Short mmCIF file of C-alpha atoms in Angstrom, two decimals:
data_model
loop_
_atom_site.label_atom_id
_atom_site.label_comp_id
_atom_site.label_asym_id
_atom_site.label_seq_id
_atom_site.Cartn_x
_atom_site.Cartn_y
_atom_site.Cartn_z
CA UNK A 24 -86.86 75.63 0.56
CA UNK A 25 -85.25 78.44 -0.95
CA UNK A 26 -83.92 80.97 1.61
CA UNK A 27 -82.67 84.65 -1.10
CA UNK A 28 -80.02 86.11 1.51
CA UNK A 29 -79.40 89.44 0.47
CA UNK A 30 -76.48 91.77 1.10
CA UNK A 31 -76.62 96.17 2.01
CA UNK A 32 -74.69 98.10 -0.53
CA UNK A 33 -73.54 101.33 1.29
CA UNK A 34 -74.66 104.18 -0.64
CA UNK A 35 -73.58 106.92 1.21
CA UNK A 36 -69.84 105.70 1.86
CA UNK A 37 -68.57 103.53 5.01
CA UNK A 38 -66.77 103.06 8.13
CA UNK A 39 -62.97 101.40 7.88
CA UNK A 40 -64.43 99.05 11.03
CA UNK A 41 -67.21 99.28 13.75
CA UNK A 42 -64.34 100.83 16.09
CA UNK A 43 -64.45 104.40 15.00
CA UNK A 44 -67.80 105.92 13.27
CA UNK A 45 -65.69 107.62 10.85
CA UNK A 46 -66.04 107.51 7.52
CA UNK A 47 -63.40 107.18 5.20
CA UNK A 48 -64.96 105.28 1.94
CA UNK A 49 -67.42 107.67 -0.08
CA UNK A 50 -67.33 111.31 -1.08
CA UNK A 51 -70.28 111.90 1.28
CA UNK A 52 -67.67 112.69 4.49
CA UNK A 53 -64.81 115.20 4.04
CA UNK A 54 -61.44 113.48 3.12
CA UNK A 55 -59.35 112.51 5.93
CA UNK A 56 -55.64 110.62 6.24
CA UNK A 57 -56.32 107.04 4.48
CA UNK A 58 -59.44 107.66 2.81
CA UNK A 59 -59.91 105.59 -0.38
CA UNK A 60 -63.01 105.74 -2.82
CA UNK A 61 -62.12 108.56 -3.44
CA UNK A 62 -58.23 108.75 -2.24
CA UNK A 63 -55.01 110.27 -3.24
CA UNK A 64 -52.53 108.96 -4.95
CA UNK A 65 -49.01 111.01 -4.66
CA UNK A 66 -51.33 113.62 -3.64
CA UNK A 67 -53.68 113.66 -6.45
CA UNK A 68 -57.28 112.03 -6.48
CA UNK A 69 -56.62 108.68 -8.24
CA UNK A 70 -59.55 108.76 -10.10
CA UNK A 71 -61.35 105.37 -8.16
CA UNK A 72 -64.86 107.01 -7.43
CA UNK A 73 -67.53 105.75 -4.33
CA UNK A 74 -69.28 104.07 -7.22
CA UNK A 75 -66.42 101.65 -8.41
CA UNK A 76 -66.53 100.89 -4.14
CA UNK A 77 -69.95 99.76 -4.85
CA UNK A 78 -69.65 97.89 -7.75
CA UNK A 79 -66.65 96.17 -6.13
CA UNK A 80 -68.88 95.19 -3.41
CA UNK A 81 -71.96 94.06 -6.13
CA UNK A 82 -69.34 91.70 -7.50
CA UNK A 83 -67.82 90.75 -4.66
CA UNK A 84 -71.23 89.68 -2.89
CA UNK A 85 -72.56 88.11 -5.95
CA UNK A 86 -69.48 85.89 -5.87
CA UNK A 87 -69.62 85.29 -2.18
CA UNK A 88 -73.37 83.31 -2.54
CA UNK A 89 -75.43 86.29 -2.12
CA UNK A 90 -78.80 86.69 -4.84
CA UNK A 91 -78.60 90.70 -4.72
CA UNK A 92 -77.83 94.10 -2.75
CA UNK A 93 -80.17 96.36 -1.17
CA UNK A 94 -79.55 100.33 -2.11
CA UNK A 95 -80.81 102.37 0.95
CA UNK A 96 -82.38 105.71 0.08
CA UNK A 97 -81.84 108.68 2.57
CA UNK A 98 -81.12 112.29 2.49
CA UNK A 99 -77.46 111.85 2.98
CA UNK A 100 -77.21 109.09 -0.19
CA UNK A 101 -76.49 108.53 -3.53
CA UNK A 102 -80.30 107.56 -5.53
CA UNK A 103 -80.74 103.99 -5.38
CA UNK A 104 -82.12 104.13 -9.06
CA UNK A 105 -79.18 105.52 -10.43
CA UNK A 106 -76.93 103.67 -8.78
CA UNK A 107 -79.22 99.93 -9.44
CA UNK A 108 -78.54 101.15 -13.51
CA UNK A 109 -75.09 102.21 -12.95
CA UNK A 110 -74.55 98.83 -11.22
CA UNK A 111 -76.86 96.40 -13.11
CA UNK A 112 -73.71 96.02 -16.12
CA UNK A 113 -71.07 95.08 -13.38
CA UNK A 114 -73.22 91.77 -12.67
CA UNK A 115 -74.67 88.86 -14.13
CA UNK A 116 -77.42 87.61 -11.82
CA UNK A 117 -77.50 90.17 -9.01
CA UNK A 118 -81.01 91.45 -7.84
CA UNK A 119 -80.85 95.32 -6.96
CA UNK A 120 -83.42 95.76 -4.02
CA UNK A 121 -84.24 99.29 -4.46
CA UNK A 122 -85.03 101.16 -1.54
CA UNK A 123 -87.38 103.83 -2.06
CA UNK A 124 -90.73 106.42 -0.80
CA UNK A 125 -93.61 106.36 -2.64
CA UNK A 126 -94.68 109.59 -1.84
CA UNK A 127 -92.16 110.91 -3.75
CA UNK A 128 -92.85 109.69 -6.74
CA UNK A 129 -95.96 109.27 -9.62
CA UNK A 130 -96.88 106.07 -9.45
CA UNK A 131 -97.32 106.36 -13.57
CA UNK A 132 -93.40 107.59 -13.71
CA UNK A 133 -92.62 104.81 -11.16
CA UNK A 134 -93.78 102.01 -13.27
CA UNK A 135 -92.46 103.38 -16.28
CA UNK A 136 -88.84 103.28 -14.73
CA UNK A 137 -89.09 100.29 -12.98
CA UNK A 138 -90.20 98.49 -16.49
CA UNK A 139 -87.15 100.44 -18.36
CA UNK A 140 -84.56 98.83 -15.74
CA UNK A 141 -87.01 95.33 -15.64
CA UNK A 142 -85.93 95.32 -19.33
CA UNK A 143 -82.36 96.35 -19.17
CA UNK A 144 -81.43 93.92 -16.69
CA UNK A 145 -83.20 90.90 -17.44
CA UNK A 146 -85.72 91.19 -14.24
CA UNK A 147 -83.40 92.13 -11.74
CA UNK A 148 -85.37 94.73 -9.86
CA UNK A 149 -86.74 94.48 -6.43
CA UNK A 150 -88.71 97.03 -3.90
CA UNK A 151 -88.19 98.11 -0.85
CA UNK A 152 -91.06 99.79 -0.27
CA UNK A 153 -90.72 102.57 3.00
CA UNK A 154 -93.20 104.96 4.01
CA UNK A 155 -91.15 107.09 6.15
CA UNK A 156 -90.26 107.45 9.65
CA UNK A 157 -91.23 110.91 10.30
CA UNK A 158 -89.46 113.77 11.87
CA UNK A 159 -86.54 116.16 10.03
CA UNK A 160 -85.94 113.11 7.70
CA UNK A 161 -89.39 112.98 6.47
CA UNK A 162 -89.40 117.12 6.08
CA UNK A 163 -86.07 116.86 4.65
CA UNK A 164 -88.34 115.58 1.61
CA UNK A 165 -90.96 118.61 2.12
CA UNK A 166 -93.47 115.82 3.32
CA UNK A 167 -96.12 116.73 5.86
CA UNK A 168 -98.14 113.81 5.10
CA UNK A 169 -98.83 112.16 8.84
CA UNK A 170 -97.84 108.22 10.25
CA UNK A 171 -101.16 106.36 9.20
CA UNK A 172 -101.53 108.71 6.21
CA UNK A 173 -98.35 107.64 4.56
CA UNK A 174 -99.06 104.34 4.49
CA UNK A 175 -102.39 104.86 3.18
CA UNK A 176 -100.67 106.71 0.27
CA UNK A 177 -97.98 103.60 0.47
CA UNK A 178 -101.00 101.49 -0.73
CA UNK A 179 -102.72 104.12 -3.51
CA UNK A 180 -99.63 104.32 -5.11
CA UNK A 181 -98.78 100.51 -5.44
CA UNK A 182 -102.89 99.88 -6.68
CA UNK A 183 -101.82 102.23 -9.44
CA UNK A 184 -98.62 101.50 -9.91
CA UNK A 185 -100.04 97.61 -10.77
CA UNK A 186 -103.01 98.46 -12.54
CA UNK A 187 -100.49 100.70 -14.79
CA UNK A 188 -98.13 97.99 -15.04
CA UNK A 189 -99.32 95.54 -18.03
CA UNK A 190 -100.40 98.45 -20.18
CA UNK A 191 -103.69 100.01 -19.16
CA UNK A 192 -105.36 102.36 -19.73
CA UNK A 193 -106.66 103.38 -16.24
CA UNK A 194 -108.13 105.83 -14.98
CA UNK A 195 -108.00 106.59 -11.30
CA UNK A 196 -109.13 109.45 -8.97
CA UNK A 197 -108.20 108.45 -5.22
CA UNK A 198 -107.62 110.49 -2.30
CA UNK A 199 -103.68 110.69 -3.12
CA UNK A 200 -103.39 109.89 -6.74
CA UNK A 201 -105.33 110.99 -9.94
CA UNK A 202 -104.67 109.59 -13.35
CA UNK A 203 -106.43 109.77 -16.90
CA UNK A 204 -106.06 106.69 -18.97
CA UNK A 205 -102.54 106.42 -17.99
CA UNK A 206 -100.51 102.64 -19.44
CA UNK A 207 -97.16 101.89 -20.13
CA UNK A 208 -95.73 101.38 -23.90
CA UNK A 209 -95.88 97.87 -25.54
CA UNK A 210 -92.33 97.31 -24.97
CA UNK A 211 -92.44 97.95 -21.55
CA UNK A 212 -95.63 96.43 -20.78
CA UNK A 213 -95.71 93.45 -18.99
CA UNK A 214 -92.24 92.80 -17.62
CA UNK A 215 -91.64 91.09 -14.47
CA UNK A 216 -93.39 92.52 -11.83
CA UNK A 217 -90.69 93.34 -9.33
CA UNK A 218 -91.33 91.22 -5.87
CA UNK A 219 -92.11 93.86 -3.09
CA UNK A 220 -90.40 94.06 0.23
CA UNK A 221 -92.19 96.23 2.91
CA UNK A 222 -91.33 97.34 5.85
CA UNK A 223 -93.21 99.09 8.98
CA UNK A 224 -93.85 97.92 11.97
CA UNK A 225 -96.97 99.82 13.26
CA UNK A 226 -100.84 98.73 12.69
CA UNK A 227 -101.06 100.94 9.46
CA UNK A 228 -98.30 99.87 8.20
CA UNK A 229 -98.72 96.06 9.13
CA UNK A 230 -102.19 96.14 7.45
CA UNK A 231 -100.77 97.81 4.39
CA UNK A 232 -98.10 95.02 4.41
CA UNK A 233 -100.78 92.41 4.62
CA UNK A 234 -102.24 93.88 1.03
CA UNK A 235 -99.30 94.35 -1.32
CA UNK A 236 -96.11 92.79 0.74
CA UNK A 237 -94.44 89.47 -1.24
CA UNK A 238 -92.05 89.89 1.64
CA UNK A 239 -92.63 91.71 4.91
CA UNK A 240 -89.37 92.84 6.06
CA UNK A 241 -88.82 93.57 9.31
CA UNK A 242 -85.77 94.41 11.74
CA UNK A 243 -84.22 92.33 13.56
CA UNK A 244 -85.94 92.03 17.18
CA UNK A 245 -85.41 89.63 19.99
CA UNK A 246 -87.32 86.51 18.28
CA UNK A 247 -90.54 85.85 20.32
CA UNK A 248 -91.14 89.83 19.35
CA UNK A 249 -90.38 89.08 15.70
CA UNK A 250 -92.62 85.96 15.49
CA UNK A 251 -95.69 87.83 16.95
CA UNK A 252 -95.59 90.45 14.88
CA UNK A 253 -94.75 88.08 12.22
CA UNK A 254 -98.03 86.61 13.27
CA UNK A 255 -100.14 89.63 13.04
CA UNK A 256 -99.60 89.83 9.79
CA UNK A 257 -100.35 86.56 8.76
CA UNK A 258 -103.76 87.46 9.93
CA UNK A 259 -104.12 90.92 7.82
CA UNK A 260 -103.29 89.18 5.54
CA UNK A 261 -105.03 85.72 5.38
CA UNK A 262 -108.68 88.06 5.92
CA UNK A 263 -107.89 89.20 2.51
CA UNK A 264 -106.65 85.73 0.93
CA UNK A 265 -103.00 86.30 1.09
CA UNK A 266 -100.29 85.05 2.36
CA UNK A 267 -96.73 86.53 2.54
CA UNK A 268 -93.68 85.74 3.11
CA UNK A 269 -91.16 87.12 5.81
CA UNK A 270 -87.77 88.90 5.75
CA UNK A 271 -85.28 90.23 8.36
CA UNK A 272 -83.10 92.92 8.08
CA UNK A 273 -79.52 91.86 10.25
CA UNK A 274 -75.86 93.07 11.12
CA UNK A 275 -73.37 90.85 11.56
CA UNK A 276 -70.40 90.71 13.25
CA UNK A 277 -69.03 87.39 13.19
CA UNK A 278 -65.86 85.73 13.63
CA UNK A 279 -64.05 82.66 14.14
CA UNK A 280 -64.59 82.90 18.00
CA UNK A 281 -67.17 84.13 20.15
CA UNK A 282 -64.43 85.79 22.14
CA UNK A 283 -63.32 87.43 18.83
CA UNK A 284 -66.34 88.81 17.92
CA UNK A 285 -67.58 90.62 20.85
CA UNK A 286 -63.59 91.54 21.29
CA UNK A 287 -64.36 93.80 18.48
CA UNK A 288 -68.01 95.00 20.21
CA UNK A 289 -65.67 96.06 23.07
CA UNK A 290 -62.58 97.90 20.57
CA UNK A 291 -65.75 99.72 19.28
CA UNK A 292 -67.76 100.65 22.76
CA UNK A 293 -64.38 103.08 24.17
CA UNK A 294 -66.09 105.86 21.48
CA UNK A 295 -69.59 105.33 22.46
CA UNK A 296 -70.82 108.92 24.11
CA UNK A 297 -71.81 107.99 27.45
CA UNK A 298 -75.20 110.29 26.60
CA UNK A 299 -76.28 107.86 24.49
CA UNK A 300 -75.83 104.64 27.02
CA UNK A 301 -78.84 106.45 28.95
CA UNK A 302 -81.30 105.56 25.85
CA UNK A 303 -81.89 106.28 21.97
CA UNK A 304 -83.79 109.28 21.14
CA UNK A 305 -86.36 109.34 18.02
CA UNK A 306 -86.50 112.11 16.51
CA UNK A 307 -89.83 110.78 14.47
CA UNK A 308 -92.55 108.98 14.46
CA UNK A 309 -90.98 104.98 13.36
CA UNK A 310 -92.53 102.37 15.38
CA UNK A 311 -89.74 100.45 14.34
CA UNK A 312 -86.97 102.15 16.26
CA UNK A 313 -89.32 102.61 19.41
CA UNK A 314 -90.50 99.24 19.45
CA UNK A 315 -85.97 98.57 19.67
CA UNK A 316 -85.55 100.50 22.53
CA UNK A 317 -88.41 98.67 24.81
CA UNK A 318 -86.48 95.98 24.67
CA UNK A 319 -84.05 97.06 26.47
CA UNK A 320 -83.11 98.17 30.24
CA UNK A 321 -81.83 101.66 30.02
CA UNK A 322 -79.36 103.08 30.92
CA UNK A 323 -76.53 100.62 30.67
CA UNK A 324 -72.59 100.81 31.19
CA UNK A 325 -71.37 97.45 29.07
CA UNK A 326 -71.74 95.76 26.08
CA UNK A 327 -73.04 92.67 26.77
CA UNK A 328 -75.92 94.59 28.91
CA UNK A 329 -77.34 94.84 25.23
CA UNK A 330 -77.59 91.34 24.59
CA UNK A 331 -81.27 91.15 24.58
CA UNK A 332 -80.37 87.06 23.94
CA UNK A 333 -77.77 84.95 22.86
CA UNK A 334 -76.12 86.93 20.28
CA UNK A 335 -78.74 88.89 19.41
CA UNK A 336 -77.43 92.34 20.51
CA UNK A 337 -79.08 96.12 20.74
CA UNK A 338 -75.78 98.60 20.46
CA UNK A 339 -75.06 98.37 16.79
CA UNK A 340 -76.50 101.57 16.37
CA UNK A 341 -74.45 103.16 18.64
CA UNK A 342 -71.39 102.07 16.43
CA UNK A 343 -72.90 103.33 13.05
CA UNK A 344 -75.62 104.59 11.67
CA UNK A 345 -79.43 102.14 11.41
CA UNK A 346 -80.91 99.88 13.26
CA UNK A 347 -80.21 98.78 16.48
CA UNK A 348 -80.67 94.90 16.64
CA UNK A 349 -77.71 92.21 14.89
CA UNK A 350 -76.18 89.27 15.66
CA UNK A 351 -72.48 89.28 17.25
CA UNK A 352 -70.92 85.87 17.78
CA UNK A 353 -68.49 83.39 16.19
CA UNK A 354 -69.24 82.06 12.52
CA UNK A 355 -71.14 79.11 14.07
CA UNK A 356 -73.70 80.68 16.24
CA UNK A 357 -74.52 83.30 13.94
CA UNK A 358 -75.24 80.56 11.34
CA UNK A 359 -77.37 78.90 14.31
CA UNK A 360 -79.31 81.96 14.80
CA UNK A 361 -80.08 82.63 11.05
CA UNK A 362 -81.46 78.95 11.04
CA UNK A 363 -83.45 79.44 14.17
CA UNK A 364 -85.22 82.46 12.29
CA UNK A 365 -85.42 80.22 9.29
CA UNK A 366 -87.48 78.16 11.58
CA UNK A 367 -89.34 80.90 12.75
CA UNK A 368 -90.72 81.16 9.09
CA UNK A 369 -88.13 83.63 7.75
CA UNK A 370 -87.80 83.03 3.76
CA UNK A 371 -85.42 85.84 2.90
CA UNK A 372 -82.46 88.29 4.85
CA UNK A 373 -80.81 91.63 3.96
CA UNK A 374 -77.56 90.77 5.52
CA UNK A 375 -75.12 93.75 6.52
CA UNK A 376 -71.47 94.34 8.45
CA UNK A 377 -69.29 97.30 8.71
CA UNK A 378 -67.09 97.24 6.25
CA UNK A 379 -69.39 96.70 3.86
CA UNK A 380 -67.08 94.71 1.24
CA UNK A 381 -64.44 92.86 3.90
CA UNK A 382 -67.37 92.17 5.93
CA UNK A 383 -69.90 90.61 3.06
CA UNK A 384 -66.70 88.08 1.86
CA UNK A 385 -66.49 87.15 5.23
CA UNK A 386 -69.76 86.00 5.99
CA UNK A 387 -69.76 84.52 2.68
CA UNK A 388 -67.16 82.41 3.40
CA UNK A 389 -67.91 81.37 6.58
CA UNK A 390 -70.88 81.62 7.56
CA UNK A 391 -73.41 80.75 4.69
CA UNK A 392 -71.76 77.43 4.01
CA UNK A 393 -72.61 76.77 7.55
CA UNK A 394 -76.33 77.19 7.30
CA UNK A 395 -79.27 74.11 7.32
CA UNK A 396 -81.97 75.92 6.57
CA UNK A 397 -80.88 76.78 3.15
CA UNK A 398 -80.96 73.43 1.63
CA UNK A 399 -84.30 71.13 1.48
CA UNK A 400 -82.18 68.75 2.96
CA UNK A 401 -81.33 70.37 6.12
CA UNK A 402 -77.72 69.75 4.97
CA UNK A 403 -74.78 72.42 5.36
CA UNK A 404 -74.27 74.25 1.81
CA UNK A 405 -72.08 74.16 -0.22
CA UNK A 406 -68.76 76.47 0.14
CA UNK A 407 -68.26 79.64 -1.59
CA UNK A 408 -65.03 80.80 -3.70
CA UNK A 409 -62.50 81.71 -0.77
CA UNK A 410 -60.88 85.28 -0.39
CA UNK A 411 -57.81 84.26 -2.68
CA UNK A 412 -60.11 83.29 -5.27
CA UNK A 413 -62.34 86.28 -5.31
CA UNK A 414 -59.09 88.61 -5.51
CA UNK A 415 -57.65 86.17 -8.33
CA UNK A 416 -60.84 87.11 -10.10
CA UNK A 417 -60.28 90.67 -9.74
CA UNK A 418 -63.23 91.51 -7.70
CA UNK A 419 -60.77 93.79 -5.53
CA UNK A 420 -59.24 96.87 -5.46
#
């Protein structure tokens, strides 16, 4: 069985560590004493931009055993499409999971761009479909469009989008989308279709994922949550003769000990505002991050009060900036929850630690190897290059 573990690119610069949430890689944040990417050098910029961060991490990742990156897409980020083109030369075999809102783009002009970068790279592109979580994000965008609505539009724009794909000409007039014999140019016609990840975790969304999802990608939850939603899908989906596959979306923060790794949860949890240990707010409408805090008894005063079960903790969010659920625990029990969710019926992860490049060689090296699932023989894999190695081969700064 073939398990693609992917790893999160950082688009919108990162933190030095999970202690402080300050950010001090990426123009995004103003400069502060020991940023780098950009930094000073002798008090001048030295001329190493956020983007040669990323494509350190693309290499470094690719290297360390992962298939590709995922490029989030927010207000406060670089666009994944530019940066998946800007990247795609600094790689060889490296799948750029491009994160992206349909509703903000033609579906015509979507095809048409992801054939142009199907071409350039060889194949390399994948979706990550979103549909939006609502609230000052979603109007950030000028879109009014409501919850169920979105996804609705979700799955307009991908019918197009496919129809469009090997050439048409089609002619469409939907509820969201209207298009006149609309088709893509020989040369562009009929590239590899790029495999679509889709996330949501709400009826509409679930139902939407049942029609067009290759993968359904999902946070992290506490596992008997994930598997029956993981099951409702299966049965949108089956009613309609498909059958996808499933993803999960998961920080780590591993280390050679247990006691290490939640040493760092604690290093981290002096700079948590008490406020927030009473609950999360939403400020929209995302299933997703209310179905993360039910999970939870609120309000809590320690860590390991998040630990929802064994290793699979709920505070990460509190530390930085996403989701709430990830795995914290030494490099052997992180690998034994990854297979349990292997188990479960996962086929595919979008792995992610804080920093983004330290972190991703680190569960490379460590804790990949150590994984059964991976291999049709239930066997440990094989090792990836060590740090030395990676830095021999210049894939650091």
């Amino acid at each position: 069985m073939s398990i693609d573990i992917y790893w999160r690119i950082g688009t919108h610069g990162d933190q030095p560590s999970l202690r402080r949430r300050l950010v001090t890689r990426g123009d995004w944040s103003p400069g502060v004493p020991g940023s780098i990417t950009p930094g000073l050098r002798e008090g001048r910029p030295d001329g190493y931009s956020h983007l040669d961060h990323m494509a350190d991490v693309a290499r470094s990742t690719e290297l360390s055993g992962f298939v590709g990156g995922l490029l989030p897409s927010f207000p406060f980020t670089d666009d994944p499409w530019a940066a998946a083109a800007s990247l795609a030369r600094e790689t060889t075999t490296y799948r750029f999971m491009i994160a992206f809102q349909p509703g903000f783009l033609h579906p015509v002009q979507a095809a048409r761009m992801s054939a142009s970068l199907q071409r350039a790279t060889g194949g390399r592109v994948v979706y990550n479909i979103i549909s939006g979580g609502g609230g000052p994000a979603q109007l950030w965008w000028g879109d009014k469009v409501g919850h169920d609505d979105r996804y609705a539009r979700t799955s307009e724009f991908l019918d197009v989008l496919k129809a469009v794909w090997d050439g048409g000409p089609v002619t469409h007039r939907g509820r969201f989308y209207r298009v006149e014999g609309a088709g893509l140019p020989e040369r562009l016609a009929g590239q590899p279709f790029p495999e679509i990840y889709f996330s949501g975790s709400s009826k509409a969304a679930i139902e939407a994922a049942g029609r067009h999802a290759d993968y359904y990608l999902s946070w992290l939850e506490p596992f008997p949550a994930l598997a029956a939603k993981f099951d409702q899908v299966r049965e949108h989906s089956a009613a309609i003769g498909r059958s996808p596959r499933f993803a999960v979306r998961i920080d780590v923060l591993a280390r050679e000990t247990e006691d290490e790794a939640w040493a760092e949860i604690r290093r981290g949890w002096r700079h948590v505002d008490p406020e927030q240990l009473r609950g999360p707010e939403s400020t929209g409408d995302s299933v997703g991050w209310l179905r993360s805090s039910q999970f939870i008894d609120w309000p809590v005063r320690e860590p390991r009060e998040l630990e929802a079960s064994p290793n699979v903790w709920g505070g990460f969010h509190l530390l930085r900036g996403g989701p709430a659920f990830g795995l914290v625990g030494s490099y052997a029990q992180v690998a034994a929850r990854l297979d349990e969710l292997i188990a479960l019926g996962v086929d595919a992860f979008v792995l992610a630690g804080v920093p983004h490049l330290e972190e991703a060689r680190r569960v490379g090296e460590n804790v990949l190897p150590l994984l059964r699932g991976r291999r049709p023989d239930g066997a440990p894999g094989t090792s990836v290059p060590s740090l030395e190695t990676l830095e021999a081969k210049g894939s650091t700064r």
